Amino acid sequence: MHVSTRWISDNASDLATLARSVDAVFVGSVAESTGERFESAIQPTPETGGGALNTTVTEPTAGSYLTVYPSDATKPVGSNLNFGPGQTVPNLVIVRVGADGKVNVYNAVGQVHVIFDVVGWYGGAGGGLLFHSLPPARIVDTRLGLGSGQLGHNRSAGISVTAVGGVPASAKGVVLNATVTEGTGASYITIWPSDATRPTASSLNFAPGQTVANLVMVKVPPNGSVNVYNAVGQVHLVWDVVGYFE
C-alpha cells in the first residue's frame, strides 16, 4: 500500500540516523500541567508536513502522560506516551510542525525530563521516498537464533533488513517494531545505518527484566544491513518489520 505523503530525510539527521544536538533536540524538565514549546530542527517550508521524533521520558516524579502537538493547534485529549513514577519510556511520535517551526509538549502530572531525537520529516508530493506498508513479519528473534545472537555488554551487531519479511533489496529505509526482552541491566539500544557512525541517541531504553517495544525508522545503506548497539549487560532482540521506504 502507498501513502500520499512522502518521507524526506532531515539534513540534520538523515533518514532515521538519530540526531541529538542543540539544534535537533529538546532536553528539559516539563512541569505539571504546562505546555512547553521547543524549536524543532525541522525547518518549516510549504512542503513540510510534519516531523518524526523519537520521544523519551525519564525520571518522572509521578504516573502521568505526555502529549506532543503542533504549536499552532489546541492541545488534543490524546496522549503520545504514558509512564509510571521513575520509568524511562520511549515512543516514536509523528507530529505536524507549527508554522513557527515549533511543537508543544504537555505533561499532566508531576515533573519529567523529556528527550526528543529528530529522525526525519514529511513533505509534500515532490521528492522524498514513498512508504510501503507490510504485514508484520518477524526478521529478528535472538531467543531463537534468528537474525543475530543475544547482544552483549557494550557490543554491536550488524543485521540484514532487506530481502527478508517482504522488504526488497532496493529499499532505502525500513520501519521496525523493535522489542528488547530479558535484559540483565539498565541499558539502551541504538539502531543506525551500517555505513554511518553510531549516534549518541538511543532507539529505546529499558530496565533489567523489562520487555519494551518502540517503532523505529532507520535508513538502509546499499549493503542492506543496519547496526544495533547495546550499552549494558545482555539483552534479547525481537524485530518485526512493518514497512519500508523506496
PDB file of N, CA and C in Angstrom, residues 22-61:
ATOM      1  N   VAL A  22      22.135  20.394  19.891  1.00  0.00           N
ATOM      2  CA  VAL A  22      21.474  21.620  20.341  1.00  0.00           C
ATOM      3  C   VAL A  22      20.348  21.994  19.389  1.00  0.00           C
ATOM      4  N   ASP A  23      20.548  21.836  18.085  1.00  0.00           N
ATOM      5  CA  ASP A  23      19.541  22.233  17.114  1.00  0.00           C
ATOM      6  C   ASP A  23      18.466  21.185  16.910  1.00  0.00           C
ATOM      7  N   ALA A  24      18.762  19.916  17.231  1.00  0.00           N
ATOM      8  CA  ALA A  24      17.854  18.849  16.838  1.00  0.00           C
ATOM      9  C   ALA A  24      17.120  18.206  18.003  1.00  0.00           C
ATOM     10  N   VAL A  25      17.290  18.737  19.209  1.00  0.00           N
ATOM     11  CA  VAL A  25      16.697  18.039  20.338  1.00  0.00           C
ATOM     12  C   VAL A  25      16.292  19.018  21.441  1.00  0.00           C
ATOM     13  N   PHE A  26      15.207  18.686  22.119  1.00  0.00           N
ATOM     14  CA  PHE A  26      14.809  19.370  23.347  1.00  0.00           C
ATOM     15  C   PHE A  26      15.082  18.417  24.494  1.00  0.00           C
ATOM     16  N   VAL A  27      15.860  18.846  25.459  1.00  0.00           N
ATOM     17  CA  VAL A  27      16.076  18.063  26.660  1.00  0.00           C
ATOM     18  C   VAL A  27      15.755  18.972  27.823  1.00  0.00           C
ATOM     19  N   GLY A  28      14.714  18.661  28.559  1.00  0.00           N
ATOM     20  CA  GLY A  28      14.345  19.560  29.639  1.00  0.00           C
ATOM     21  C   GLY A  28      13.316  18.937  30.555  1.00  0.00           C
ATOM     22  N   SER A  29      12.984  19.654  31.611  1.00  0.00           N
ATOM     23  CA  SER A  29      12.003  19.197  32.572  1.00  0.00           C
ATOM     24  C   SER A  29      10.686  19.896  32.299  1.00  0.00           C
ATOM     25  N   VAL A  30       9.631  19.110  32.124  1.00  0.00           N
ATOM     26  CA  VAL A  30       8.313  19.656  31.870  1.00  0.00           C
ATOM     27  C   VAL A  30       7.510  19.581  33.154  1.00  0.00           C
ATOM     28  N   ALA A  31       7.087  20.724  33.650  1.00  0.00           N
ATOM     29  CA  ALA A  31       6.379  20.769  34.916  1.00  0.00           C
ATOM     30  C   ALA A  31       4.935  20.307  34.759  1.00  0.00           C
ATOM     31  N   GLU A  32       4.271  20.102  35.892  1.00  0.00           N
ATOM     32  CA  GLU A  32       2.895  19.621  35.903  1.00  0.00           C
ATOM     33  C   GLU A  32       1.958  20.586  35.181  1.00  0.00           C
ATOM     34  N   SER A  33       1.099  20.023  34.343  1.00  0.00           N
ATOM     35  CA  SER A  33       0.018  20.758  33.682  1.00  0.00           C
ATOM     36  C   SER A  33       0.502  22.002  32.958  1.00  0.00           C
ATOM     37  N   THR A  34       1.606  21.883  32.248  1.00  0.00           N
ATOM     38  CA  THR A  34       2.095  23.008  31.461  1.00  0.00           C
ATOM     39  C   THR A  34       2.327  22.561  30.033  1.00  0.00           C
ATOM     40  N   GLY A  35       2.321  23.521  29.133  1.00  0.00           N
ATOM     41  CA  GLY A  35       2.658  23.240  27.747  1.00  0.00           C
ATOM     42  C   GLY A  35       3.955  23.925  27.403  1.00  0.00           C
ATOM     43  N   GLU A  36       5.033  23.178  27.267  1.00  0.00           N
ATOM     44  CA  GLU A  36       6.324  23.737  26.911  1.00  0.00           C
ATOM     45  C   GLU A  36       6.468  23.723  25.395  1.00  0.00           C
ATOM     46  N   ARG A  37       7.138  24.744  24.858  1.00  0.00           N
ATOM     47  CA  ARG A  37       7.349  24.842  23.421  1.00  0.00           C
ATOM     48  C   ARG A  37       8.834  24.654  23.143  1.00  0.00           C
ATOM     49  N   PHE A  38       9.152  23.913  22.097  1.00  0.00           N
ATOM     50  CA  PHE A  38      10.554  23.811  21.722  1.00  0.00           C
ATOM     51  C   PHE A  38      10.685  24.043  20.231  1.00  0.00           C
ATOM     52  N   GLU A  39      11.810  24.625  19.851  1.00  0.00           N
ATOM     53  CA  GLU A  39      12.081  24.921  18.454  1.00  0.00           C
ATOM     54  C   GLU A  39      12.640  23.678  17.788  1.00  0.00           C
ATOM     55  N   SER A  40      11.948  23.202  16.776  1.00  0.00           N
ATOM     56  CA  SER A  40      12.342  21.975  16.108  1.00  0.00           C
ATOM     57  C   SER A  40      13.465  22.225  15.127  1.00  0.00           C
ATOM     58  N   ALA A  41      14.264  21.159  14.878  1.00  0.00           N
ATOM     59  CA  ALA A  41      15.274  21.220  13.811  1.00  0.00           C
ATOM     60  C   ALA A  41      14.626  21.064  12.447  1.00  0.00           C
ATOM     61  N   ILE A  42      13.317  20.773  12.419  1.00  0.00           N
ATOM     62  CA  ILE A  42      12.579  20.600  11.176  1.00  0.00           C
ATOM     63  C   ILE A  42      12.129  21.978  10.706  1.00  0.00           C
ATOM     64  N   GLN A  43      12.776  22.507   9.706  1.00  0.00           N
ATOM     65  CA  GLN A  43      12.503  23.859   9.270  1.00  0.00           C
ATOM     66  C   GLN A  43      11.195  23.928   8.485  1.00  0.00           C
ATOM     67  N   PRO A  44      10.279  24.836   8.853  1.00  0.00           N
ATOM     68  CA  PRO A  44       9.004  24.924   8.155  1.00  0.00           C
ATOM     69  C   PRO A  44       9.160  25.494   6.756  1.00  0.00           C
ATOM     70  N   THR A  45       8.622  24.804   5.765  1.00  0.00           N
ATOM     71  CA  THR A  45       8.560  25.256   4.382  1.00  0.00           C
ATOM     72  C   THR A  45       7.186  24.885   3.871  1.00  0.00           C
ATOM     73  N   PRO A  46       6.788  25.359   2.689  1.00  0.00           N
ATOM     74  CA  PRO A  46       5.490  24.939   2.153  1.00  0.00           C
ATOM     75  C   PRO A  46       5.371  23.433   1.995  1.00  0.00           C
ATOM     76  N   GLU A  47       6.527  22.714   1.893  1.00  0.00           N
ATOM     77  CA  GLU A  47       6.496  21.270   1.691  1.00  0.00           C
ATOM     78  C   GLU A  47       6.492  20.483   2.993  1.00  0.00           C
ATOM     79  N   THR A  48       6.831  21.146   4.114  1.00  0.00           N
ATOM     80  CA  THR A  48       6.963  20.437   5.379  1.00  0.00           C
ATOM     81  C   THR A  48       5.597  20.099   5.946  1.00  0.00           C
ATOM     82  N   GLY A  49       5.319  18.800   6.120  1.00  0.00           N
ATOM     83  CA  GLY A  49       4.056  18.392   6.700  1.00  0.00           C
ATOM     84  C   GLY A  49       4.171  18.076   8.175  1.00  0.00           C
ATOM     85  N   GLY A  50       5.273  17.473   8.575  1.00  0.00           N
ATOM     86  CA  GLY A  50       5.440  17.114   9.970  1.00  0.00           C
ATOM     87  C   GLY A  50       6.762  16.426  10.190  1.00  0.00           C
ATOM     88  N   GLY A  51       7.040  16.119  11.442  1.00  0.00           N
ATOM     89  CA  GLY A  51       8.309  15.509  11.787  1.00  0.00           C
ATOM     90  C   GLY A  51       8.121  14.210  12.528  1.00  0.00           C
ATOM     91  N   ALA A  52       9.161  13.388  12.522  1.00  0.00           N
ATOM     92  CA  ALA A  52       9.207  12.142  13.292  1.00  0.00           C
ATOM     93  C   ALA A  52      10.216  12.332  14.419  1.00  0.00           C
ATOM     94  N   LEU A  53       9.757  12.204  15.649  1.00  0.00           N
ATOM     95  CA  LEU A  53      10.576  12.432  16.826  1.00  0.00           C
ATOM     96  C   LEU A  53      10.582  11.185  17.693  1.00  0.00           C
ATOM     97  N   ASN A  54      11.756  10.642  17.986  1.00  0.00           N
ATOM     98  CA  ASN A  54      11.835   9.579  18.980  1.00  0.00           C
ATOM     99  C   ASN A  54      11.777  10.258  20.339  1.00  0.00           C
ATOM    100  N   THR A  55      10.667  10.099  21.024  1.00  0.00           N
ATOM    101  CA  THR A  55      10.377  10.838  22.254  1.00  0.00           C
ATOM    102  C   THR A  55      10.577   9.926  23.451  1.00  0.00           C
ATOM    103  N   THR A  56      11.397  10.367  24.404  1.00  0.00           N
ATOM    104  CA  THR A  56      11.686   9.571  25.598  1.00  0.00           C
ATOM    105  C   THR A  56      11.415  10.408  26.840  1.00  0.00           C
ATOM    106  N   VAL A  57      10.736   9.811  27.813  1.00  0.00           N
ATOM    107  CA  VAL A  57      10.595  10.442  29.125  1.00  0.00           C
ATOM    108  C   VAL A  57      11.458   9.671  30.112  1.00  0.00           C
ATOM    109  N   THR A  58      12.013  10.393  31.089  1.00  0.00           N
ATOM    110  CA  THR A  58      12.843   9.743  32.100  1.00  0.00           C
ATOM    111  C   THR A  58      12.757  10.518  33.408  1.00  0.00           C
ATOM    112  N   GLU A  59      12.954   9.823  34.519  1.00  0.00           N
ATOM    113  CA  GLU A  59      12.941  10.383  35.876  1.00  0.00           C
ATOM    114  C   GLU A  59      11.640  11.113  36.222  1.00  0.00           C
ATOM    115  N   PRO A  60      10.481  10.573  35.846  1.00  0.00           N
ATOM    116  CA  PRO A  60       9.232  11.242  36.235  1.00  0.00           C
ATOM    117  C   PRO A  60       8.985  11.096  37.734  1.00  0.00           C
ATOM    118  N   THR A  61       8.348  12.105  38.304  1.00  0.00           N
ATOM    119  CA  THR A  61       8.055  12.087  39.738  1.00  0.00           C
ATOM    120  C   THR A  61       6.702  11.464  40.046  1.00  0.00           C
TER     121      THR A  61
END
